[in-house]
Amino acid sequence: MKSSGAIRNTVATPFRPLVVGAPRSGFALLASVLIHFAPLAPGKLDLRQRVLNALMRHLGDHVSAAIVKAFAARGIGNNLLYNANFRYVVGGPKWLKAGDPDTACFRKYIGVRGMGDFTLVTSHPRELLDMDAVVHSHSDPGLWLTHPAYRDYFKCASVRNPVGILNSAVFSLNALASEYIQKFVPSKHDHHGLREQLALYKLTDLDFFEGLVRFLAPYLREFLQHRRGYTVMRWEDLVTEPVPTIRRLGKAAGVEISGAFAREIWAKLDHVNLTQAHKHNYRPGAGVVGDWKRWIVNEHLDIARRHGLEDIAIDLGYGKFARLDESRYTPFQQQVADFIRRGEVYRECFDSDLFTFAFNKSNLVSDKFPFRRPGWREHTQIERSVFSDEALERAIWDVAENATGELNGFIRDFLDGACATPADTLRHLDALRRRHEAGLGAADPVRFVEAFRAAGQEARGGPPLAARAVSFARRALSRLRRIAAGKAETPRLVESLNGYDIVFYKGVYYGVPQSLGPVRLDAQEAKQLPGVIDGTSLESVRNAIAELR
């Protein structure tokens, strides 16, 4: 099929994307590219999953709401650091639980100004992973290939020069630090110099840097064993040759897209923040191939070699780590090298709280650092903690454990019921509501009622799934032809949530306040409308709307 705007005959097959990759490897970029393919093929969700998603869009903040309420009861409100990206049930890094691959884990980062922080892991039925348009994880590339539930998913993986990943990790600011900067750091300090100051510690404490290497190397070794099961995207290819790389991904996914549409996609993703409420995930001026050579020094490359990362880089097609010419070090590299030669660690920071929150809480082998690691209860885990008030930490953990257990009981009760037909589903929902209104429903009765209204609407709506898939395929083909011809795409209503209509238009999701009345996005500049939220993923817009509650 020659036309770049056409779709292959497999269009009737639902598009089920899954992305695996190390953090800072182009992982978020890859997922964001694939999201733009979703409207070009039938949706991946069956009736049961659609109804579950409708319920969870309203009840998915049950655990975070209980946690926030518990902190507030102890007089901790404004000093709480709990980024909106992690308050939603599926927010945060996620993976399948070791020994129980039908359970998914979600990491949340929680801190309090002046008291430190801890990572909380909640576990839920793995079906929640399909609340995201793209199932994604930093972990276990082999497991996703063998798990029967993901056998027919389109599996992609992101890779990047390992030294580039390490350099990016050193300069990245996690969500805790980002939230703290937004709330408490004067704007005059929020610039690249702040990142450099924090990175000086991470590069001069060689135990810390080695911890990053010890985390990355085993993941990449496992990936190399299973890479043939994935369509692989190199970060370097995407940033230097975005259009052919995006088109190659589209072809592998079963769609052929035009160069114009690929350029539209890249225009939205090119060196921008993709994590919404986490405002500091993207480092302005970064994202340049080979940029690590201006920051990393030879001692770091030696550590990487000792742990086998050079051999891994060669296997990935990046070649050896050439020794850096120390006479050409940048002033920053000279400063790092001087500290290392003296055996000193740079620990200066104008704000000790910021230093604490910016210390990596994950993607690091941290056995050389004084974290508490309480372990697992039935539904939750405190993974790592430097929280100063252990009694308060335990009290919050109790709240999280109970709320997670309550939510999981509700989800499993739903999953155990019959959803083969709309009539079965409606009967099941009615019984489910009555069983849980005195428990889960009592926490927020209004949201509980709204959740079942939305779920019932989902159960009743539309023609049978097979007919809808054919109709969707026809509309997708027509849409692609319009794009290829340079004509406007028609905005599509995805769902309604908390007084907003979420609309997909030209690769962007818009949250449009219903109070605006009828709005024609194809005739107006959406971002100029009052109250409109936009994002490259459905989850990001949902999270932003939830944050406004």
XYZ file of C-alpha atoms in Angstrom:
549
model
C 0.000 0.000 0.000
C 1.866 3.061 -1.231
C -0.097 5.945 0.232
C 1.539 7.254 3.412
C -1.849 8.266 4.759
C -3.453 4.841 4.456
C -4.046 2.228 7.095
C -3.273 -1.449 6.645
C -5.957 -4.090 6.298
C -5.356 -5.104 9.939
C -7.154 -1.948 11.093
C -9.978 -4.047 12.577
C -7.516 -5.439 15.147
C -7.647 -3.543 18.469
C -4.507 -1.545 19.225
C -3.051 -2.700 22.560
C 0.299 -0.945 23.088
C 2.755 -1.874 25.857
C 6.018 -0.018 26.537
C 8.972 -1.198 28.618
C 12.120 0.822 29.171
C 14.586 2.109 31.722
C 13.834 5.539 33.210
C 15.415 8.376 31.203
C 15.719 6.156 28.109
C 13.052 7.898 26.002
C 10.379 5.844 27.776
C 7.826 8.672 28.161
C 8.505 9.885 24.625
C 7.850 6.437 23.175
C 4.587 6.047 25.092
C 3.514 9.526 23.967
C 4.166 8.664 20.320
C 2.096 5.483 20.587
C -0.803 7.363 22.183
C -1.191 9.242 18.913
C -1.727 5.955 17.076
C -4.661 4.963 19.292
C -7.346 6.929 17.388
C -6.201 5.291 14.151
C -7.382 1.804 15.118
C -10.178 0.197 17.132
C -9.937 0.634 20.896
C -8.462 -2.085 23.078
C -11.132 -2.199 25.798
C -13.908 -4.771 26.171
C -17.138 -4.029 28.046
C -15.831 -5.145 31.436
C -12.692 -2.998 31.185
C -14.631 0.045 29.978
C -17.010 -0.174 32.918
C -14.153 -0.745 35.382
C -12.384 2.315 34.004
C -15.550 4.380 34.393
C -15.806 3.347 38.041
C -12.151 4.022 38.768
C -12.139 7.431 37.095
C -14.389 8.519 39.961
C -13.167 6.260 42.793
C -9.484 5.998 41.854
C -8.376 8.662 44.343
C -9.884 6.778 47.312
C -6.473 5.898 48.781
C -4.854 9.289 48.217
C -7.905 11.100 49.620
C -7.648 9.012 52.801
C -3.928 9.788 53.078
C -4.419 13.527 52.571
C -7.250 13.533 55.118
C -5.060 11.731 57.669
C -2.261 14.275 57.252
C -4.754 17.156 57.497
C -6.155 15.742 60.755
C -2.653 16.128 62.190
C -2.335 19.711 61.062
C -0.246 18.921 57.981
C -1.708 20.510 54.912
C 0.360 23.105 53.120
C 3.630 21.331 53.976
C 2.523 18.036 52.424
C 4.316 17.035 49.219
C 2.183 14.561 47.296
C 2.318 15.329 43.587
C -0.967 15.131 41.690
C 0.621 12.661 39.259
C 0.727 10.098 42.086
C -2.632 10.685 43.746
C -4.571 8.832 41.062
C -4.702 5.085 41.649
C -2.564 4.182 38.612
C -0.187 7.137 38.934
C 3.526 6.538 39.397
C 5.963 3.844 38.252
C 4.278 0.443 37.952
C 5.184 -3.200 37.600
C 3.796 -6.705 38.070
C 4.360 -7.984 41.596
C 7.080 -10.590 42.071
C 5.506 -14.014 42.589
C 2.010 -12.675 41.865
C 1.900 -11.425 38.251
C -1.854 -10.823 38.377
C -1.216 -8.024 40.865
C 0.218 -4.668 39.786
C 2.255 -2.363 42.010
C 2.253 1.447 41.890
C 4.900 3.595 43.599
C 3.879 6.848 45.299
C 6.299 9.488 46.611
C 5.157 11.301 49.763
C 7.007 13.911 51.812
C 6.468 16.657 54.378
C 8.494 19.833 54.562
C 10.911 19.542 57.489
C 10.162 15.834 58.054
C 11.627 13.952 55.082
C 9.828 11.487 52.829
C 8.983 7.888 52.055
C 7.912 5.811 49.074
C 4.604 3.993 49.410
C 3.789 1.092 47.087
C 0.142 0.145 46.638
C -0.922 -3.104 44.957
C -4.101 -3.692 42.972
C -5.533 -6.174 40.445
C -3.451 -5.879 37.262
C -6.562 -4.964 35.240
C -6.024 -1.376 36.416
C -2.976 -1.170 34.142
C -5.346 -0.881 31.191
C -6.715 2.368 32.546
C -3.756 3.850 30.688
C -3.953 4.051 26.910
C -0.454 2.528 26.879
C 0.466 -0.108 29.466
C 3.960 0.847 30.593
C 6.626 -0.279 33.046
C 10.310 0.140 33.838
C 10.587 -3.478 34.994
C 10.738 -7.129 33.949
C 10.983 -7.124 30.138
C 10.919 -10.909 30.128
C 7.756 -11.215 32.219
C 5.651 -9.045 29.902
C 6.486 -11.373 27.000
C 5.346 -14.510 28.820
C 2.317 -13.219 30.739
C -0.769 -14.665 28.981
C -2.834 -11.517 29.526
C -0.423 -9.480 27.372
C 0.264 -12.040 24.649
C -1.423 -10.031 21.874
C -0.177 -6.584 22.941
C 2.046 -4.538 20.646
C 5.254 -4.482 22.681
C 7.760 -1.652 22.330
C 10.932 -0.828 24.223
C 12.994 2.339 24.532
C 16.794 2.249 24.695
C 19.477 4.910 24.964
C 23.235 5.038 25.380
C 23.643 3.853 29.017
C 25.924 6.776 29.877
C 23.288 9.167 28.530
C 20.723 7.504 30.816
C 23.027 7.904 33.828
C 23.755 11.541 33.026
C 20.056 12.288 32.645
C 19.327 10.563 35.969
C 21.935 12.700 37.717
C 20.362 15.942 36.502
C 16.724 14.897 36.797
C 14.541 16.348 39.545
C 12.015 13.897 40.944
C 8.379 14.774 41.626
C 9.015 15.447 45.323
C 11.728 17.971 44.541
C 9.586 19.505 41.799
C 6.633 19.935 44.151
C 8.894 21.438 46.807
C 10.425 23.904 44.334
C 6.980 24.955 43.110
C 5.739 25.547 46.661
C 8.717 26.761 48.654
C 11.724 27.786 46.539
C 11.938 31.416 45.362
C 11.702 31.628 41.602
C 15.151 33.228 41.404
C 16.655 29.859 42.404
C 14.615 27.788 39.934
C 17.094 27.604 37.068
C 19.743 25.255 35.704
C 22.210 26.295 38.399
C 19.977 24.574 40.949
C 20.175 21.322 38.981
C 23.951 21.669 38.703
C 24.299 22.142 42.444
C 22.290 19.000 43.171
C 24.085 17.080 40.406
C 27.476 17.949 41.912
C 26.593 15.826 44.920
C 25.423 12.902 42.790
C 28.566 12.994 40.649
C 31.074 13.446 43.482
C 29.574 10.789 45.771
C 30.818 7.770 43.839
C 28.761 5.418 46.033
C 25.678 7.210 44.767
C 26.764 7.084 41.132
C 27.651 3.413 41.457
C 24.163 2.820 42.896
C 22.683 4.202 39.673
C 24.947 1.927 37.622
C 24.109 -1.135 39.743
C 20.412 -0.510 39.122
C 20.685 0.088 35.366
C 23.067 -2.714 34.370
C 20.884 -5.690 35.482
C 17.828 -4.226 33.761
C 19.687 -3.807 30.471
C 21.140 -7.329 30.691
C 17.649 -8.740 31.119
C 16.371 -6.616 28.248
C 19.110 -7.857 25.919
C 17.954 -11.425 26.573
C 14.431 -10.535 25.417
C 14.865 -7.669 22.938
C 13.664 -9.765 19.982
C 10.213 -9.753 21.554
C 10.007 -5.954 21.261
C 9.905 -3.277 18.625
C 12.874 -1.217 19.802
C 13.099 2.569 19.591
C 16.442 4.254 20.182
C 16.070 7.627 21.881
C 18.864 8.990 19.713
C 16.962 8.046 16.553
C 13.802 9.786 17.718
C 15.490 13.086 18.580
C 17.693 13.214 15.457
C 15.347 11.636 12.875
C 11.869 11.960 14.402
C 9.701 11.612 11.291
C 11.160 8.348 9.905
C 11.380 6.927 13.431
C 7.720 7.695 14.160
C 6.654 6.296 10.804
C 8.664 3.120 11.444
C 6.901 2.696 14.786
C 3.556 3.244 13.088
C 4.291 0.616 10.468
C 5.320 -1.888 13.141
C 2.077 -1.117 14.994
C -0.001 -1.851 11.915
C -0.639 1.661 10.610
C 1.047 3.666 7.902
C 0.959 7.363 8.655
C 1.960 10.310 6.532
C 5.105 12.317 7.025
C 2.902 15.334 7.773
C 1.143 13.529 10.603
C 4.475 12.302 11.983
C 5.717 15.897 11.991
C 2.541 16.960 13.828
C 3.195 14.346 16.491
C 6.818 15.397 16.964
C 5.904 19.078 17.130
C 3.909 18.299 20.271
C 6.626 16.155 21.894
C 9.862 17.845 20.864
C 11.754 18.816 24.048
C 8.731 19.580 26.224
C 7.602 18.394 29.636
C 5.384 15.311 29.262
C 4.545 14.761 32.929
C 2.089 17.605 33.605
C 2.011 18.205 37.406
C 5.668 17.151 37.634
C 6.915 20.438 36.198
C 10.648 19.669 36.354
C 10.829 16.312 34.609
C 12.175 17.923 31.452
C 15.523 19.766 31.682
C 15.521 22.812 29.358
C 18.480 22.761 27.006
C 19.003 19.016 27.422
C 17.935 16.171 25.158
C 21.039 16.474 22.983
C 22.793 13.343 21.735
C 26.231 13.064 23.359
C 25.540 15.850 25.868
C 26.858 13.607 28.675
C 30.407 14.310 27.485
C 30.093 17.805 29.006
C 29.216 16.558 32.510
C 30.446 13.001 33.146
C 34.168 12.460 33.926
C 36.449 9.480 33.332
C 35.993 8.119 36.867
C 32.295 7.643 36.122
C 33.070 5.805 32.898
C 35.445 3.532 34.835
C 32.629 2.637 37.265
C 30.296 1.939 34.346
C 32.898 -0.343 32.733
C 33.459 -2.279 35.973
C 29.768 -3.159 36.031
C 29.664 -4.208 32.374
C 27.841 -1.207 30.941
C 30.392 -0.716 28.161
C 29.806 -4.261 26.887
C 26.051 -3.636 27.102
C 26.432 -0.383 25.155
C 28.358 -2.221 22.435
C 25.640 -4.882 22.254
C 23.041 -2.119 21.874
C 25.028 -0.617 18.997
C 26.555 2.392 20.761
C 30.204 1.354 20.763
C 32.830 1.717 23.462
C 32.999 4.555 25.981
C 35.873 6.595 24.558
C 38.108 8.032 27.242
C 37.475 11.762 27.670
C 40.254 14.270 27.066
C 40.683 15.787 30.529
C 42.469 18.830 29.129
C 39.172 19.734 27.448
C 36.935 19.294 30.479
C 34.251 21.954 30.934
C 34.463 24.058 34.131
C 31.763 21.824 35.633
C 33.730 18.667 34.830
C 36.888 20.212 36.290
C 35.004 20.927 39.517
C 33.703 17.342 39.683
C 37.140 15.896 38.941
C 38.809 18.050 41.603
C 36.376 16.832 44.292
C 36.887 13.192 43.270
C 40.683 13.520 43.284
C 40.569 14.993 46.811
C 38.212 12.216 47.934
C 35.575 14.792 48.892
C 31.838 14.868 48.282
C 30.075 18.112 47.399
C 27.261 18.539 49.943
C 26.467 22.247 49.761
C 22.843 23.203 49.187
C 21.028 26.403 50.088
C 18.030 24.321 51.287
C 18.485 21.071 53.238
C 14.882 20.011 52.611
C 15.390 20.320 48.871
C 18.561 18.236 49.107
C 16.640 15.500 50.971
C 13.734 15.440 48.535
C 16.013 15.511 45.474
C 17.915 12.401 46.567
C 16.830 9.559 44.276
C 14.204 7.372 45.962
C 14.112 4.780 43.174
C 16.154 3.552 40.198
C 19.081 3.268 42.603
C 20.642 0.360 44.504
C 20.611 2.126 47.864
C 22.146 -0.403 50.262
C 24.943 2.066 51.098
C 22.471 4.681 52.329
C 20.451 4.767 55.597
C 16.918 4.136 54.349
C 14.429 2.272 56.517
C 12.766 -0.549 54.600
C 9.733 -1.834 56.558
C 8.571 -4.210 53.803
C 5.175 -5.536 52.706
C 1.838 -5.783 54.449
C -1.094 -7.351 52.586
C -1.797 -4.496 50.178
C 0.961 -1.912 50.656
C 4.651 -1.459 51.302
C 6.789 1.321 52.693
C 9.645 0.750 50.284
C 12.216 3.286 51.494
C 11.939 5.943 54.153
C 13.892 8.807 55.671
C 10.771 10.199 57.371
C 11.704 11.587 60.775
C 8.444 10.784 62.614
C 8.142 7.002 62.538
C 4.899 7.025 64.542
C 3.240 9.350 62.034
C 4.623 7.300 59.159
C 3.070 4.166 60.667
C -0.267 5.928 61.173
C -0.331 7.069 57.535
C 0.666 3.582 56.443
C -2.236 2.127 58.429
C -4.608 4.479 56.629
C -3.132 3.589 53.238
C -3.272 -0.149 53.945
C -6.914 -0.016 55.014
C -8.002 2.227 52.129
C -6.135 0.107 49.564
C -7.698 -3.058 50.955
C -11.150 -1.479 50.792
C -10.645 -0.373 47.192
C -9.218 -3.761 46.188
C -12.190 -5.558 47.721
C -14.483 -3.431 45.592
C -12.438 -3.990 42.411
C -12.251 -7.762 42.884
C -15.967 -7.899 43.603
C -16.580 -6.120 40.311
C -14.161 -8.348 38.371
C -15.824 -11.490 39.740
C -19.226 -10.512 38.373
C -20.820 -11.137 34.988
C -20.195 -8.473 32.330
C -20.759 -10.463 29.152
C -23.689 -8.301 28.032
C -24.996 -4.837 28.921
C -27.929 -6.413 30.778
C -25.609 -8.653 32.835
C -23.382 -5.691 33.585
C -26.229 -3.456 34.752
C -27.553 -6.160 37.099
C -24.048 -6.679 38.459
C -23.533 -2.946 38.991
C -26.798 -2.626 40.898
C -25.839 -5.438 43.277
C -22.283 -4.114 43.591
C -23.515 -0.650 44.548
C -25.751 -2.024 47.294
C -22.955 -4.193 48.722
C -20.431 -1.353 48.971
C -22.405 1.833 49.606
C -22.001 1.523 53.385
C -18.264 0.856 53.075
C -16.360 2.377 50.173
C -19.367 4.559 49.318
C -19.410 6.217 52.726
C -16.041 7.903 52.145
C -17.462 10.157 49.419
C -21.150 9.420 48.719
C -21.412 11.958 45.904
C -18.461 10.507 44.021
C -19.770 6.995 44.657
C -23.135 7.809 43.086
C -21.443 9.555 40.158
C -19.153 6.548 39.602
C -22.112 4.209 39.208
C -23.958 6.688 37.010
C -20.946 6.819 34.678
C -20.500 3.039 34.777
C -24.150 2.464 33.966
C -23.953 4.906 31.079
C -20.905 3.046 29.761
C -22.723 -0.284 30.054
C -25.736 1.009 28.111
C -23.960 3.004 25.448
C -23.254 2.210 21.831
C -23.764 -0.734 19.485
C -22.203 -4.166 20.156
C -18.409 -4.175 20.371
C -17.841 -5.949 17.030
C -20.015 -3.466 15.144
C -18.341 -0.581 16.944
C -14.901 -1.911 15.949
C -15.881 -2.006 12.277
C -17.375 1.482 12.498
C -14.266 2.742 14.286
C -12.040 1.233 11.591
C -13.983 2.963 8.847
C -13.808 6.311 10.655
C -10.079 5.831 11.282
C -9.401 5.173 7.611
C -11.404 8.242 6.644
C -9.543 10.294 9.250
C -6.166 9.198 7.909
C -7.159 10.073 4.362
C -8.198 13.548 5.511
C -4.873 13.980 7.272
C -2.990 12.831 4.193
C -4.953 15.325 2.134
C -4.158 18.103 4.605
C -7.771 18.528 5.749
C -8.925 19.112 9.320
C -9.508 16.222 11.705
C -12.818 16.087 13.561
C -12.643 16.460 17.380
C -13.751 13.298 19.218
C -15.397 13.189 22.664
C -13.550 10.585 24.746
C -15.360 10.881 28.088
C -16.784 13.293 30.646
C -15.221 13.753 34.083
C -15.985 16.119 36.996
C -17.692 18.766 34.882
C -15.233 18.483 31.971
C -15.554 16.949 28.522
C -12.295 15.316 27.431
C -11.897 15.666 23.674
C -9.195 14.183 21.404
C -8.197 16.426 18.519
C -5.097 16.318 16.304
C -3.073 14.202 18.707
C -3.912 16.277 21.813
C -6.375 15.557 24.639
C -8.338 18.620 25.816
C -10.284 18.937 29.054
C -13.050 21.430 28.195
C -15.239 22.816 31.023
C -18.862 21.901 30.354
C -19.769 25.376 31.630
C -18.447 26.804 28.349
C -21.345 25.211 26.517
C -20.946 23.938 22.934
C -17.360 24.432 21.732
C -15.979 23.758 18.239
C -12.284 23.016 18.695
C -11.794 22.874 14.950
C -12.896 26.500 14.698
C -11.254 27.929 17.831
C -7.839 28.063 19.471
C -8.462 25.668 22.354
C -5.700 26.938 24.633
C -7.204 30.439 24.611
C -10.524 29.225 26.032
C -10.897 29.832 29.803
C -10.267 26.774 31.961
C -9.210 24.416 29.152
C -6.599 21.785 30.073
C -4.495 20.095 27.403
C -2.052 17.200 27.369
C -0.535 14.532 25.150
C -2.054 11.672 27.150
C -5.528 10.917 28.441
C -4.100 10.111 31.891
C -2.374 13.487 32.197
C -5.610 15.383 31.493
C -7.553 13.162 33.901
C -4.944 13.820 36.598
C -5.036 17.569 35.999
C -8.835 17.587 36.269
C -8.665 15.504 39.457
C -6.168 17.994 40.925
C -8.774 20.775 40.571
C -11.231 19.039 42.928
